[in-house]
C-alpha cells in the first residue's frame, strides 16, 4: 500500500484519516490515468487541502505519468 509522501497541512491529514481505511484504499486504487486510459493506482502521492475537497497528486503505478484524484468534502 502506498503512503502519502507529502501532506501540506495537519488539517489535510485529519480530513484524510477521517475517511475509513477501506474507502481510502479504494480511492487510491481508482484514479484515472489519461496515458493508460483507465483506472489505476496512484503512488508517491501528496495530499493537499483545497476549499471544498482534498487533492491527491502523484504518479500512475503503471506508466509513471502524473495523475490526480479529487476527494470532495461531504459538507
Short mmCIF file of N, CA and C in Angstrom, two decimals:
data_model
loop_
_atom_site.label_atom_id
_atom_site.label_comp_id
_atom_site.label_asym_id
_atom_site.label_seq_id
_atom_site.Cartn_x
_atom_site.Cartn_y
_atom_site.Cartn_z
N UNK A 1 0.84 -1.18 0.00
CA UNK A 1 0.00 0.00 0.00
C UNK A 1 0.88 1.24 0.00
N UNK A 2 0.55 2.16 -0.84
CA UNK A 2 1.30 3.41 -0.94
C UNK A 2 1.01 4.31 0.26
N UNK A 3 2.00 5.02 0.68
CA UNK A 3 1.85 6.01 1.75
C UNK A 3 2.07 7.39 1.14
N UNK A 4 1.27 8.36 1.56
CA UNK A 4 1.49 9.70 1.02
C UNK A 4 2.86 10.23 1.44
N UNK A 5 3.56 10.84 0.52
CA UNK A 5 4.87 11.40 0.82
C UNK A 5 4.78 12.77 1.44
N UNK A 6 3.75 13.53 1.07
CA UNK A 6 3.71 14.93 1.45
C UNK A 6 2.28 15.32 1.81
N UNK A 7 2.11 15.83 2.98
CA UNK A 7 0.81 16.35 3.40
C UNK A 7 1.02 17.81 3.72
N UNK A 8 0.25 18.69 3.07
CA UNK A 8 0.54 20.11 3.18
C UNK A 8 0.06 20.73 4.49
N UNK A 9 -0.82 20.05 5.22
CA UNK A 9 -1.27 20.61 6.48
C UNK A 9 -1.76 19.51 7.41
N UNK A 10 -1.78 19.82 8.68
CA UNK A 10 -2.31 18.89 9.67
C UNK A 10 -3.79 18.65 9.40
N UNK A 11 -4.50 19.68 8.99
CA UNK A 11 -5.93 19.54 8.70
C UNK A 11 -6.15 18.59 7.52
N UNK A 12 -5.32 18.67 6.49
CA UNK A 12 -5.43 17.75 5.35
C UNK A 12 -5.26 16.32 5.83
N UNK A 13 -4.30 16.08 6.71
CA UNK A 13 -4.11 14.74 7.28
C UNK A 13 -5.32 14.31 8.09
N UNK A 14 -5.86 15.21 8.90
CA UNK A 14 -7.05 14.88 9.70
C UNK A 14 -8.22 14.51 8.80
N UNK A 15 -8.44 15.28 7.74
CA UNK A 15 -9.54 15.00 6.82
C UNK A 15 -9.34 13.66 6.12
N UNK A 16 -8.11 13.38 5.71
CA UNK A 16 -7.81 12.12 5.04
C UNK A 16 -8.01 10.95 5.99
N UNK A 17 -7.52 11.08 7.22
CA UNK A 17 -7.64 9.99 8.20
C UNK A 17 -9.08 9.80 8.68
N UNK A 18 -9.93 10.82 8.52
CA UNK A 18 -11.34 10.70 8.91
C UNK A 18 -12.11 9.79 7.95
N UNK A 19 -11.56 9.58 6.77
CA UNK A 19 -12.17 8.67 5.80
C UNK A 19 -11.81 7.24 6.21
N UNK A 20 -12.78 6.33 6.27
CA UNK A 20 -12.46 4.95 6.65
C UNK A 20 -11.37 4.35 5.76
N UNK A 21 -10.49 3.56 6.37
CA UNK A 21 -9.33 2.98 5.67
C UNK A 21 -9.75 2.24 4.40
N UNK A 22 -10.82 1.45 4.47
CA UNK A 22 -11.23 0.68 3.30
C UNK A 22 -11.63 1.60 2.15
N UNK A 23 -12.24 2.74 2.45
CA UNK A 23 -12.62 3.69 1.41
C UNK A 23 -11.40 4.43 0.87
N UNK A 24 -10.46 4.78 1.76
CA UNK A 24 -9.21 5.42 1.31
C UNK A 24 -8.47 4.51 0.33
N UNK A 25 -8.44 3.20 0.66
CA UNK A 25 -7.78 2.24 -0.22
C UNK A 25 -8.44 2.23 -1.60
N UNK A 26 -9.77 2.28 -1.64
CA UNK A 26 -10.48 2.30 -2.91
C UNK A 26 -10.18 3.57 -3.69
N UNK A 27 -10.11 4.71 -3.00
CA UNK A 27 -9.81 5.98 -3.67
C UNK A 27 -8.42 5.94 -4.32
N UNK A 28 -7.45 5.42 -3.59
CA UNK A 28 -6.07 5.37 -4.07
C UNK A 28 -5.94 4.41 -5.26
N UNK A 29 -6.76 3.37 -5.29
CA UNK A 29 -6.68 2.38 -6.36
C UNK A 29 -7.58 2.69 -7.55
N UNK A 30 -8.29 3.81 -7.50
CA UNK A 30 -9.23 4.15 -8.56
C UNK A 30 -9.02 5.59 -9.01
N UNK A 31 -7.90 5.84 -9.65
CA UNK A 31 -7.53 7.16 -10.16
C UNK A 31 -7.41 7.06 -11.67
N UNK A 32 -7.99 8.00 -12.39
CA UNK A 32 -7.95 7.94 -13.85
C UNK A 32 -6.59 8.40 -14.36
N UNK A 33 -6.03 7.61 -15.26
CA UNK A 33 -4.78 7.97 -15.94
C UNK A 33 -5.09 8.18 -17.42
N UNK A 34 -4.87 9.39 -17.91
CA UNK A 34 -5.11 9.69 -19.31
C UNK A 34 -4.16 8.95 -20.24
N UNK A 35 -2.96 8.66 -19.78
CA UNK A 35 -2.00 7.94 -20.60
C UNK A 35 -2.39 6.47 -20.75
N UNK A 36 -2.80 5.85 -19.65
CA UNK A 36 -3.20 4.44 -19.68
C UNK A 36 -4.65 4.26 -20.14
N UNK A 37 -5.45 5.32 -20.01
CA UNK A 37 -6.83 5.28 -20.47
C UNK A 37 -7.79 4.58 -19.54
N UNK A 38 -7.47 4.52 -18.27
CA UNK A 38 -8.38 3.87 -17.34
C UNK A 38 -7.98 4.09 -15.90
N UNK A 39 -8.64 3.34 -15.02
CA UNK A 39 -8.40 3.45 -13.59
C UNK A 39 -7.10 2.75 -13.21
N UNK A 40 -6.30 3.44 -12.41
CA UNK A 40 -5.01 2.92 -11.96
C UNK A 40 -4.83 3.24 -10.48
N UNK A 41 -3.75 2.78 -9.91
CA UNK A 41 -3.39 3.13 -8.53
C UNK A 41 -2.44 4.31 -8.56
N UNK A 42 -2.66 5.27 -7.66
CA UNK A 42 -1.77 6.42 -7.54
C UNK A 42 -0.68 6.06 -6.52
N UNK A 43 0.56 6.38 -6.86
CA UNK A 43 1.70 6.14 -5.97
C UNK A 43 2.48 7.43 -5.79
N UNK A 44 3.32 7.46 -4.78
CA UNK A 44 4.15 8.63 -4.49
C UNK A 44 3.29 9.90 -4.46
N UNK A 45 2.16 9.82 -3.80
CA UNK A 45 1.21 10.92 -3.83
C UNK A 45 1.32 11.84 -2.63
N UNK A 46 0.87 13.06 -2.85
CA UNK A 46 0.79 14.05 -1.78
C UNK A 46 -0.68 14.41 -1.60
N UNK A 47 -1.00 14.92 -0.43
CA UNK A 47 -2.37 15.31 -0.11
C UNK A 47 -2.37 16.80 0.22
N UNK A 48 -3.28 17.51 -0.43
CA UNK A 48 -3.41 18.95 -0.19
C UNK A 48 -4.87 19.28 0.04
N UNK A 49 -5.12 20.15 1.00
CA UNK A 49 -6.48 20.60 1.28
C UNK A 49 -6.83 21.75 0.34
N UNK A 50 -7.95 21.61 -0.34
CA UNK A 50 -8.49 22.67 -1.18
C UNK A 50 -9.74 23.20 -0.48
N UNK A 51 -10.40 24.17 -1.08
CA UNK A 51 -11.55 24.80 -0.43
C UNK A 51 -12.67 23.80 -0.12
N UNK A 52 -13.01 22.96 -1.09
CA UNK A 52 -14.12 22.02 -0.90
C UNK A 52 -13.71 20.56 -1.06
N UNK A 53 -12.43 20.28 -1.04
CA UNK A 53 -12.00 18.91 -1.30
C UNK A 53 -10.55 18.69 -0.86
N UNK A 54 -10.17 17.42 -0.88
CA UNK A 54 -8.76 17.06 -0.75
C UNK A 54 -8.27 16.74 -2.16
N UNK A 55 -7.04 17.06 -2.44
CA UNK A 55 -6.46 16.78 -3.74
C UNK A 55 -5.25 15.87 -3.55
N UNK A 56 -5.32 14.71 -4.16
CA UNK A 56 -4.19 13.78 -4.17
C UNK A 56 -3.49 13.93 -5.51
N UNK A 57 -2.21 14.21 -5.50
CA UNK A 57 -1.44 14.29 -6.73
C UNK A 57 -0.24 13.35 -6.61
N UNK A 58 0.00 12.62 -7.66
CA UNK A 58 1.10 11.66 -7.63
C UNK A 58 1.36 11.09 -9.00
N UNK A 59 1.78 9.81 -9.04
CA UNK A 59 2.12 9.15 -10.29
C UNK A 59 1.29 7.89 -10.47
N UNK A 60 1.05 7.55 -11.72
CA UNK A 60 0.38 6.31 -12.09
C UNK A 60 1.32 5.14 -11.77
N UNK A 61 0.81 4.13 -11.10
CA UNK A 61 1.64 2.96 -10.79
C UNK A 61 2.08 2.25 -12.07
N UNK A 62 1.25 2.28 -13.10
CA UNK A 62 1.54 1.54 -14.33
C UNK A 62 2.56 2.23 -15.22
N UNK A 63 2.34 3.52 -15.53
CA UNK A 63 3.21 4.19 -16.50
C UNK A 63 4.10 5.28 -15.90
N UNK A 64 3.81 5.71 -14.67
CA UNK A 64 4.63 6.72 -14.02
C UNK A 64 4.28 8.16 -14.37
N UNK A 65 3.27 8.36 -15.21
CA UNK A 65 2.86 9.73 -15.57
C UNK A 65 2.09 10.36 -14.41
N UNK A 66 2.03 11.69 -14.35
CA UNK A 66 1.30 12.38 -13.28
C UNK A 66 -0.20 12.10 -13.35
N UNK A 67 -0.79 11.87 -12.18
CA UNK A 67 -2.24 11.69 -12.04
C UNK A 67 -2.70 12.45 -10.80
N UNK A 68 -4.01 12.67 -10.71
CA UNK A 68 -4.57 13.36 -9.55
C UNK A 68 -5.95 12.79 -9.25
N UNK A 69 -6.35 12.92 -8.00
CA UNK A 69 -7.67 12.48 -7.56
C UNK A 69 -8.24 13.54 -6.64
N UNK A 70 -9.47 13.96 -6.91
CA UNK A 70 -10.18 14.91 -6.05
C UNK A 70 -11.09 14.11 -5.14
N UNK A 71 -11.03 14.39 -3.84
CA UNK A 71 -11.91 13.75 -2.87
C UNK A 71 -12.73 14.86 -2.25
N UNK A 72 -13.99 14.96 -2.67
CA UNK A 72 -14.85 16.06 -2.21
C UNK A 72 -15.24 15.89 -0.77
N UNK A 73 -15.34 17.04 -0.07
CA UNK A 73 -15.84 17.04 1.30
C UNK A 73 -17.32 16.76 1.30
N UNK A 74 -17.81 16.09 2.31
CA UNK A 74 -19.22 15.78 2.40
C UNK A 74 -20.05 16.98 2.82
N UNK A 75 -19.44 17.92 3.49
CA UNK A 75 -20.20 19.09 3.98
C UNK A 75 -20.32 20.16 2.96
#
